XYZ file of C-alpha atoms in Angstrom:
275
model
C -14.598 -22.860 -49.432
C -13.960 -24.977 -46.462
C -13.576 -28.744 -46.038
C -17.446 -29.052 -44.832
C -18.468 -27.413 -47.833
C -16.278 -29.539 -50.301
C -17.501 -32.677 -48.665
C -21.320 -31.911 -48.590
C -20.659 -30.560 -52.370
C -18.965 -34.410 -53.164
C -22.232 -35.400 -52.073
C -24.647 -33.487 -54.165
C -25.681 -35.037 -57.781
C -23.972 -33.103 -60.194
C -27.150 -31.902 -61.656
C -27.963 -29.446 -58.916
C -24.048 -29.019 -57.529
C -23.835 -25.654 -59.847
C -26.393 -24.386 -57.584
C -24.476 -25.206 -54.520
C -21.612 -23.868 -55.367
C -22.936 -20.662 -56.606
C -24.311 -20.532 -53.077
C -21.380 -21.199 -50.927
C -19.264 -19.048 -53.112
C -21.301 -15.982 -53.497
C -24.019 -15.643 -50.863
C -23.882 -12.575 -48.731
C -27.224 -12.285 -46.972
C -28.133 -9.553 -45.054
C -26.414 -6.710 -43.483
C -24.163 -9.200 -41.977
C -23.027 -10.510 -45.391
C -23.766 -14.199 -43.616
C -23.007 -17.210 -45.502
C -25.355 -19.806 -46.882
C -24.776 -23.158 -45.426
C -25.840 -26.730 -46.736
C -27.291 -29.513 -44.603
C -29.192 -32.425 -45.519
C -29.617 -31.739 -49.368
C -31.903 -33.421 -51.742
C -32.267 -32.965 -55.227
C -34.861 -32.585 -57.847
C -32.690 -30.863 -60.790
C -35.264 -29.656 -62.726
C -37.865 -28.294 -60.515
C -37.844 -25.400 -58.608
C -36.816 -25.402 -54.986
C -39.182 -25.944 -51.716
C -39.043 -23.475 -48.917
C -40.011 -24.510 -45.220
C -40.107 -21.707 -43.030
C -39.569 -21.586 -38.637
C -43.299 -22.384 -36.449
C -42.813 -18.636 -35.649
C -43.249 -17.534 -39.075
C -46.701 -19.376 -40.096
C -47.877 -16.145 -41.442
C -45.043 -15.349 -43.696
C -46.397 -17.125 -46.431
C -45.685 -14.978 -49.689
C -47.716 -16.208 -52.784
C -45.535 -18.035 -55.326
C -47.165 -15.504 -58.429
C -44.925 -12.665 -56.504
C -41.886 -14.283 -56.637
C -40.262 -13.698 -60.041
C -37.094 -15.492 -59.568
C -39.307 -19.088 -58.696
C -41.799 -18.112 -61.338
C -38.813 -17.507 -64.033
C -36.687 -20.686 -62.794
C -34.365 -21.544 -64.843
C -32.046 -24.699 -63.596
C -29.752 -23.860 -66.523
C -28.745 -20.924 -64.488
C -26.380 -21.674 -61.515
C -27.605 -18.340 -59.708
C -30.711 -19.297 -59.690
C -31.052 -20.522 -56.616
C -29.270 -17.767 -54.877
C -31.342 -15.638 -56.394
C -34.344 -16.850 -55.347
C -32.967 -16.955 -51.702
C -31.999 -12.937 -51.715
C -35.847 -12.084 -53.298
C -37.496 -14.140 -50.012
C -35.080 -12.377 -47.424
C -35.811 -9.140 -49.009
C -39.571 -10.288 -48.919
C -38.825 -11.636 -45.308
C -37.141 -7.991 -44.050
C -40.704 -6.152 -45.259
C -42.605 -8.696 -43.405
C -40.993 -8.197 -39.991
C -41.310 -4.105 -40.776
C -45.267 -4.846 -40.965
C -45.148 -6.590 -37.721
C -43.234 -3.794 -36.264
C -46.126 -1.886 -37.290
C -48.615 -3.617 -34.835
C -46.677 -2.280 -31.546
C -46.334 1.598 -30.861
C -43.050 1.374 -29.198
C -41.703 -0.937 -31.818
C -42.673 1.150 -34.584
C -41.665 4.927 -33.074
C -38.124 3.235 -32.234
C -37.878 2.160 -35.605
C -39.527 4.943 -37.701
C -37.815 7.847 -35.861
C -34.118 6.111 -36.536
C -34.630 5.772 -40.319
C -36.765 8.892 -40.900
C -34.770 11.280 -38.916
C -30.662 10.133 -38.900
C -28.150 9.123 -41.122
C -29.417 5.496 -40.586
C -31.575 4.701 -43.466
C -33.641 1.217 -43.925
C -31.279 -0.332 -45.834
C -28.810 -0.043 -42.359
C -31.600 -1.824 -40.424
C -33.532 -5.090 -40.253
C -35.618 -6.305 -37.555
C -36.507 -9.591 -36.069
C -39.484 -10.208 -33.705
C -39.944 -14.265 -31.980
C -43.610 -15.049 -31.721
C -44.457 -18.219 -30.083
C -48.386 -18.499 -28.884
C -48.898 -15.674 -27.280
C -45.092 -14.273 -25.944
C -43.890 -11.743 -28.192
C -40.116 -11.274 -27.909
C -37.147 -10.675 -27.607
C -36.616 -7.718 -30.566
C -33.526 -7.514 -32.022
C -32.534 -4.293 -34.093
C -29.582 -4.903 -36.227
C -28.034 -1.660 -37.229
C -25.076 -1.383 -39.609
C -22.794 2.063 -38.481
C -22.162 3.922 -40.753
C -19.163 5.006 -40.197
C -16.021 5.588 -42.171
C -13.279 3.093 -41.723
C -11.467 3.916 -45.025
C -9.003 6.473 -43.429
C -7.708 3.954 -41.138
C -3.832 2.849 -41.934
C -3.345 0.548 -44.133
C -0.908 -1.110 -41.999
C -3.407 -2.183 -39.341
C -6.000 -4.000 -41.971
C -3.141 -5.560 -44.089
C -3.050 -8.716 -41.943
C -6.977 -8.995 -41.688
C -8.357 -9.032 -45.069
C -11.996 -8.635 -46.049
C -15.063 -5.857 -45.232
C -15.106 -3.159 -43.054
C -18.226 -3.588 -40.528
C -19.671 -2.356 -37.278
C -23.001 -3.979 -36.603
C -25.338 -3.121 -33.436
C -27.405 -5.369 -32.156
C -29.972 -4.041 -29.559
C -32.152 -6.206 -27.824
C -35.800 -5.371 -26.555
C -36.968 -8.424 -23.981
C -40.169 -7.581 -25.236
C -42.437 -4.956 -27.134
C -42.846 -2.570 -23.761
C -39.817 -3.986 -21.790
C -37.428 -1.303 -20.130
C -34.696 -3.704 -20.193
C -33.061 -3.462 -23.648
C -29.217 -4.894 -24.178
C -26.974 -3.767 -26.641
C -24.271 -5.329 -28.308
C -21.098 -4.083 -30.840
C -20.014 -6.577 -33.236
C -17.049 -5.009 -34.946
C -15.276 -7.546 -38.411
C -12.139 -8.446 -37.498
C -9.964 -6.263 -39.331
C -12.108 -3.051 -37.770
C -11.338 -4.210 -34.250
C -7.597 -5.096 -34.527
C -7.265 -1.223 -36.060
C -8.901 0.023 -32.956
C -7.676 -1.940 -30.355
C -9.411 -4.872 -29.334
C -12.738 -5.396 -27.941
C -11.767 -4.983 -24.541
C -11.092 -1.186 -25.330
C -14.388 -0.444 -27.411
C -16.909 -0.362 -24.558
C -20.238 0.971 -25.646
C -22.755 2.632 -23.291
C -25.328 1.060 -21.379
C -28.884 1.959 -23.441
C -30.080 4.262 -20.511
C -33.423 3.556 -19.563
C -35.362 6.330 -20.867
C -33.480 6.062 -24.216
C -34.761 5.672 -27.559
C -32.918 4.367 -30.755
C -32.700 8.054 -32.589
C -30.592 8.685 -29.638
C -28.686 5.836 -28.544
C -27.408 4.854 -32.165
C -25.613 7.682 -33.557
C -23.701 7.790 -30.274
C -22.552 4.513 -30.952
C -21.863 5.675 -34.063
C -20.217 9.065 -32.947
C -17.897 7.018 -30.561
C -16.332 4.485 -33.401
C -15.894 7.644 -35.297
C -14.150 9.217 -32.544
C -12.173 6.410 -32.315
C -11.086 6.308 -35.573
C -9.937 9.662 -35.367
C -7.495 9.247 -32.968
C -6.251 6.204 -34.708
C -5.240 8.284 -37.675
C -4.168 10.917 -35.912
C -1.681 8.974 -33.809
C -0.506 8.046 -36.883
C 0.091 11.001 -38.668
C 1.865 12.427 -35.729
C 4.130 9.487 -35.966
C 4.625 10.012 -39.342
C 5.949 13.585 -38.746
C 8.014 12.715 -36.159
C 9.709 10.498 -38.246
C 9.381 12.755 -40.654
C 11.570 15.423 -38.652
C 14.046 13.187 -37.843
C 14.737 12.264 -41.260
C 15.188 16.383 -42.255
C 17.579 16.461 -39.957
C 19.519 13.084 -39.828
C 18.808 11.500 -42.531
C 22.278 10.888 -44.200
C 22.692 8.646 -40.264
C 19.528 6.765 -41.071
C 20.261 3.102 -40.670
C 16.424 2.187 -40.910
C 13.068 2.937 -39.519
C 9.526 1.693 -40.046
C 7.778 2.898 -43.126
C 4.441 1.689 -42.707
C 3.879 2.413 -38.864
C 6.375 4.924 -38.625
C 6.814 3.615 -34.601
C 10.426 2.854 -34.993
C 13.675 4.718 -36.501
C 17.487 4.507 -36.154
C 20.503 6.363 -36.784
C 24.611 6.006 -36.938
C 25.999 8.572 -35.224
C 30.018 9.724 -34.614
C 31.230 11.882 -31.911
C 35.102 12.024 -31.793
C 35.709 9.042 -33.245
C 33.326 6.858 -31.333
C 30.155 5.864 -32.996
C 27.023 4.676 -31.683
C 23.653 3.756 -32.507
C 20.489 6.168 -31.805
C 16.864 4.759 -31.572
């Protein structure tokens, strides 16, 4: 928790701070795991909470009777509120599949990526603007999934937390050519790979379609990762040689990234130091 959360929670009444906290602590929305965060809060401790929804979303209006968690509220419960918040976003993701429906381009792009790859819907979610009669941009948020658990441990043990690679891909509008997309890699993911600067991504080529263009992405962080462990295991067995042969001259050498050894050696009486 971070000093702007402990100071808007000194300002909540105590009867609905459980509910805060809960939030701040334990809310991981989306496949983004975003945080909740708390502006402008007003209480009524026993009733359940109001929801007010963007001018682009009039028609996202989900009828309270479907919404167990507000139906069964329970202000005894300090999860209560998050869990109200998780069964609208779930309710939220369906709507913007239905509107994804309404446009043929829209809904082959999205239909053909979690119908026919590895990509399922749980790896996607959609958000179209509306506002009068503009529709757009799209933005397809993809979660990769690829495998970052065989990377060394010695490049994630300064970077705690999740292992992520999140596309974003950007459609100016529902028939729009021009479509922009963008890697978003967590921190401990890039600093194992290299930096941004040396994860560039391929333009979305203009007669491209999502089935396509994703699992490349995908294919080319899994590359990547490849020849991150491999680099490493061939370090590893060069040190590894070294040692079968000279270890009783070892003065030290880098266990965890195996980039660095050293050795006392004698030849006729003079000694020296090998690196």
């Amino acid at each position: 928790m971070n000093h702007n959360d402990y100071d808007v929670l000194l300002g909540i009444s105590p009867d609905i701070r459980q509910f805060a906290e809960t939030l701040i602590e334990h809310s991981c929305f989306g496949i983004c795991g975003g945080k909740a965060r708390l502006t402008d809060v007003r209480s009524g401790p026993e009733e359940s909470p109001d929801f007010i929804f963007g001018s682009e979303d009039t028609d996202f209006s989900p009828d309270i009777a479907d919404i167990k968690t507000l139906v069964d509220w329970d202000y005894h419960n300090p999860y209560a509120l998050l869990q109200v918040i998780e069964e609208l976003l779930r309710m939220y993701k369906v709507h913007q599949e239905r509107i994804v429906e309404a446009y043929d381009r829209l809904q082959f792009e999205y239909s053909s990526l979690v119908n026919q790859s590895d990509i399922t819907s749980q790896h996607v979610e959609v958000h179209i603007l509306r506002f009068e009669s503009k529709v757009g941009p799209i933005s397809f948020l993809v979660r990769l999934p690829v495998d970052f658990t065989r990377i060394p441990p010695f490049l994630s043990k300064d970077n705690p937390g999740e292992d992520s690679a999140i596309l974003l891909i950007s459609f100016l509008s529902p028939s729009s050519s021009k479509i922009t997309p963008q890697l978003y890699l967590s921190p401990k993911v890039e600093h194992a790979l290299g930096g941004a600067a040396n994860l560039r991504i391929p333009a979305f080529p203009s007669d491209g379609c999502l089935l396509d263009y994703v699992p490349n992405v995908s294919n080319l962080l899994s590359n990547k990762v490849d020849q991150v462990v491999a680099n490493f295991e061939k370090r590893k067995e060069y040190i590894a040689a070294f040692l079968s042969h000279f270890g009783r001259s070892l003065l030290e050498y880098d266990a965890d990234a195996f980039t660095k050894i050293s050795f006392l050696f004698e030849w006729n009486d003079f000694f020296f130091i090998f690196l």
